[in-house]
């Protein structure tokens, strides 16, 4: 009995406690019911349907109605543009839209309360993306292949329905604004089915849809399996195929004018909601930087200003480059100033150098003129001696004819015809003497050498005849004219050269009983050779060195010599575009070679000929040259006698 009484007492206590609890709850409910609940306007964006996330919307509305009360919650659907205007004007307290839309509203004071997560994508910061879809028979395998194709999307402002696709184009290094040939938009609401149908009809080449949409469609429409394909699939282990990065998905946000108590009620209500049957629930996203980076790259939303240039934005964007540019400009200015100073300094130095150079050139011209004058005077002095023997002939003839006339007159036998003949002879010889004098005077007066085509054969003939007539030498002469040779030179100077060489060679062997001088004239195209050889002894090394590098005029060692040194002879030859070389024979004798350009020497100038060096053998393969030198060498090897005096 006692035990039964105890049980009845305990049961009564429990009933009393329960009654008090019910009473307390009723009292609390009455208190809550008695409080003034504010009206809340929930704006929902007109999303593309069907959507994998949309089953969370009715659950969310029911949770808010339960917490706030049905009569205090007003739910409205808006397009993106309408919802934006409502948030700006404060017509909505709470809105539900994509994370992209929410981030665009931050500039108007919007704040996020919660973001959708799911069992497949539990991280609210990375729970949404897009798939780029083509027909299975399409040739598009990667996004690169889709360049220039037609895209199907929901609307220009759709985050997952369009902008994520452009973000992937940008990520792969292409220009989003020109990558696709054209984009067809099919709107929100049931637009996703229209987009898929457009691809099915081949109205577009490629479409973009939210991740998991295609999987849900194929689950309900198995007949479409194998008809479509996702390109650039990221992670094959994920439940849904995607072609883009993952971003935060649907977000509940509040406008700037929403009271804090409403934000608190809404947040607690949605976070306490159980997951939907497909595993969607509300969580809190903490990182929207990926959305901001996408907008900045595409220059849309809060970063649309990047499309519009201004001075302040230009400076803010490129301040480092501007600073570097300013420093470079300052550096260039300093460099320019320094360069200008250096240029002025160098210019002054150059002007001074030019002045000194002009002085040197002027002095050089004066010295050259003096040297030329002295050389000409030396040649004129030699001309007087060289042509003295020619003057003897006309003067001797004049004297002889004069004496004959005197003798005839004295004997009284001078007839008129004899006198006329004698006077004619006198006149002829006087004219000849006058011509000789005039040639010397004309050469002395001339400022420039009168070069013209002359016959080297005739020059040697006159020089040889003049020497024989003047000297009466018994030296044997052997002459070989391989062919006629025409020079472009001064007649008088060439006669001086040939006469001097012949005279030197002849006087070197005149005391030898078998003394002989050999003269060779030959040519090949553009080049002429005059070789004069004697059969005297060879020159000493000192004499050859003196000839190669003369320290002055080489004087004659003979009392009867005319005194024309090889220095003047070489000067005449080189001035006429030639060169002079001397060599000893293999046994005895000396040969002097004079190389001169012919009158048909082609494009070569005298300087070109002189620059060829002091070659010992005549240049060129011509047979005449070979014969000429062979003849000269053959003569030297005979061992004939002579002297080596070159004057």
mmCIF file of N, CA and C in Angstrom, residues 371-383 443 493-494 496-497 500-501 550 552-555 562-576 580 647:
data_model
loop_
_atom_site.group_PDB
_atom_site.id
_atom_site.type_symbol
_atom_site.label_atom_id
_atom_site.label_comp_id
_atom_site.label_asym_id
_atom_site.label_seq_id
_atom_site.Cartn_x
_atom_site.Cartn_y
_atom_site.Cartn_z
ATOM 1 N N UNK A 371 107.829 70.895 -104.138
ATOM 2 C CA UNK A 371 108.495 69.681 -104.614
ATOM 3 C C UNK A 371 108.278 69.507 -106.109
ATOM 4 N N UNK A 372 107.018 69.735 -106.539
ATOM 5 C CA UNK A 372 106.717 69.616 -107.962
ATOM 6 C C UNK A 372 107.529 70.603 -108.776
ATOM 7 N N UNK A 373 107.627 71.846 -108.242
ATOM 8 C CA UNK A 373 108.402 72.868 -108.956
ATOM 9 C C UNK A 373 109.874 72.476 -109.031
ATOM 10 N N UNK A 374 110.400 72.001 -107.876
ATOM 11 C CA UNK A 374 111.799 71.597 -107.860
ATOM 12 C C UNK A 374 112.035 70.404 -108.784
ATOM 13 N N UNK A 375 111.069 69.475 -108.769
ATOM 14 C CA UNK A 375 111.219 68.317 -109.639
ATOM 15 C C UNK A 375 111.198 68.737 -111.097
ATOM 16 N N UNK A 376 110.235 69.652 -111.397
ATOM 17 C CA UNK A 376 110.159 70.119 -112.778
ATOM 18 C C UNK A 376 111.420 70.872 -113.166
ATOM 19 N N UNK A 377 111.924 71.678 -112.248
ATOM 20 C CA UNK A 377 113.151 72.396 -112.553
ATOM 21 C C UNK A 377 114.313 71.419 -112.774
ATOM 22 N N UNK A 378 114.321 70.339 -111.956
ATOM 23 C CA UNK A 378 115.372 69.337 -112.147
ATOM 24 C C UNK A 378 115.240 68.675 -113.501
ATOM 25 N N UNK A 379 113.974 68.359 -113.889
ATOM 26 C CA UNK A 379 113.770 67.742 -115.194
ATOM 27 C C UNK A 379 114.139 68.705 -116.307
ATOM 28 N N UNK A 380 113.746 69.978 -116.128
ATOM 29 C CA UNK A 380 114.081 70.974 -117.158
ATOM 30 C C UNK A 380 115.593 71.095 -117.298
ATOM 31 N N UNK A 381 116.261 71.062 -116.104
ATOM 32 C CA UNK A 381 117.734 71.123 -116.169
ATOM 33 C C UNK A 381 118.294 69.942 -116.934
ATOM 34 N N UNK A 382 117.710 68.775 -116.731
ATOM 35 C CA UNK A 382 118.169 67.612 -117.466
ATOM 36 C C UNK A 382 117.785 67.691 -118.932
ATOM 37 N N UNK A 383 116.598 68.290 -119.191
ATOM 38 C CA UNK A 383 116.185 68.441 -120.584
ATOM 39 C C UNK A 383 117.194 69.273 -121.370
ATOM 40 N N UNK A 443 107.140 72.871 -121.682
ATOM 41 C CA UNK A 443 107.088 71.973 -120.524
ATOM 42 C C UNK A 443 107.254 72.758 -119.232
ATOM 43 N N UNK A 493 108.303 63.476 -121.337
ATOM 44 C CA UNK A 493 108.769 62.748 -120.162
ATOM 45 C C UNK A 493 109.147 61.317 -120.509
ATOM 46 N N UNK A 494 108.366 60.660 -121.361
ATOM 47 C CA UNK A 494 108.690 59.291 -121.738
ATOM 48 C C UNK A 494 109.998 59.223 -122.526
ATOM 49 N N UNK A 496 112.461 61.263 -122.033
ATOM 50 C CA UNK A 496 113.496 61.422 -121.007
ATOM 51 C C UNK A 496 113.787 60.085 -120.329
ATOM 52 N N UNK A 497 112.705 59.356 -119.973
ATOM 53 C CA UNK A 497 112.891 58.086 -119.272
ATOM 54 C C UNK A 497 113.655 57.100 -120.150
ATOM 55 N N UNK A 500 117.288 58.153 -120.844
ATOM 56 C CA UNK A 500 118.166 58.008 -119.686
ATOM 57 C C UNK A 500 118.521 56.543 -119.436
ATOM 58 N N UNK A 501 117.515 55.645 -119.551
ATOM 59 C CA UNK A 501 117.780 54.229 -119.314
ATOM 60 C C UNK A 501 118.729 53.664 -120.376
ATOM 61 N N UNK A 550 115.159 55.502 -101.692
ATOM 62 C CA UNK A 550 116.150 56.562 -101.920
ATOM 63 C C UNK A 550 116.078 57.630 -100.850
ATOM 64 N N UNK A 552 117.618 60.482 -101.400
ATOM 65 C CA UNK A 552 117.789 61.721 -102.144
ATOM 66 C C UNK A 552 118.035 61.401 -103.591
ATOM 67 N N UNK A 553 118.385 62.396 -104.352
ATOM 68 C CA UNK A 553 118.648 62.183 -105.768
ATOM 69 C C UNK A 553 119.932 61.382 -105.921
ATOM 70 N N UNK A 554 119.844 60.335 -106.758
ATOM 71 C CA UNK A 554 121.026 59.503 -106.987
ATOM 72 C C UNK A 554 121.900 60.170 -108.042
ATOM 73 N N UNK A 555 123.062 60.598 -107.665
ATOM 74 C CA UNK A 555 123.980 61.304 -108.566
ATOM 75 C C UNK A 555 124.739 60.323 -109.440
ATOM 76 N N UNK A 562 124.691 62.932 -117.382
ATOM 77 C CA UNK A 562 123.802 64.096 -117.417
ATOM 78 C C UNK A 562 123.263 64.423 -116.032
ATOM 79 N N UNK A 563 123.438 63.514 -115.030
ATOM 80 C CA UNK A 563 123.041 63.810 -113.651
ATOM 81 C C UNK A 563 121.594 63.523 -113.319
ATOM 82 N N UNK A 564 120.860 62.845 -114.202
ATOM 83 C CA UNK A 564 119.455 62.513 -113.925
ATOM 84 C C UNK A 564 119.411 61.270 -113.058
ATOM 85 N N UNK A 565 119.028 61.411 -111.810
ATOM 86 C CA UNK A 565 119.004 60.279 -110.887
ATOM 87 C C UNK A 565 117.742 59.446 -111.043
ATOM 88 N N UNK A 566 117.807 58.246 -110.507
ATOM 89 C CA UNK A 566 116.649 57.361 -110.582
ATOM 90 C C UNK A 566 115.460 57.888 -109.787
ATOM 91 N N UNK A 567 115.743 58.754 -108.821
ATOM 92 C CA UNK A 567 114.632 59.336 -108.064
ATOM 93 C C UNK A 567 113.693 60.096 -108.986
ATOM 94 N N UNK A 568 114.269 60.898 -109.920
ATOM 95 C CA UNK A 568 113.454 61.653 -110.868
ATOM 96 C C UNK A 568 112.832 60.723 -111.893
ATOM 97 N N UNK A 569 113.595 59.718 -112.334
ATOM 98 C CA UNK A 569 113.060 58.757 -113.296
ATOM 99 C C UNK A 569 111.842 58.039 -112.701
ATOM 100 N N UNK A 570 111.972 57.577 -111.448
ATOM 101 C CA UNK A 570 110.858 56.890 -110.794
ATOM 102 C C UNK A 570 109.658 57.820 -110.640
ATOM 103 N N UNK A 571 109.955 59.099 -110.308
ATOM 104 C CA UNK A 571 108.866 60.058 -110.143
ATOM 105 C C UNK A 571 108.097 60.236 -111.442
ATOM 106 N N UNK A 572 108.821 60.322 -112.579
ATOM 107 C CA UNK A 572 108.150 60.475 -113.871
ATOM 108 C C UNK A 572 107.289 59.254 -114.176
ATOM 109 N N UNK A 573 107.869 58.064 -113.961
ATOM 110 C CA UNK A 573 107.138 56.831 -114.261
ATOM 111 C C UNK A 573 105.885 56.718 -113.395
ATOM 112 N N UNK A 574 106.024 56.971 -112.087
ATOM 113 C CA UNK A 574 104.881 56.845 -111.187
ATOM 114 C C UNK A 574 103.834 57.914 -111.458
ATOM 115 N N UNK A 575 104.277 59.120 -111.852
ATOM 116 C CA UNK A 575 103.312 60.166 -112.170
ATOM 117 C C UNK A 575 102.484 59.805 -113.396
ATOM 118 N N UNK A 576 103.048 59.009 -114.297
ATOM 119 C CA UNK A 576 102.324 58.557 -115.477
ATOM 120 C C UNK A 576 101.611 57.224 -115.245
ATOM 121 N N UNK A 580 108.561 51.371 -111.436
ATOM 122 C CA UNK A 580 109.898 51.005 -111.901
ATOM 123 C C UNK A 580 110.503 50.009 -110.924
ATOM 124 N N UNK A 647 123.493 55.668 -113.368
ATOM 125 C CA UNK A 647 123.237 57.019 -113.848
ATOM 126 C C UNK A 647 123.802 57.205 -115.234
#
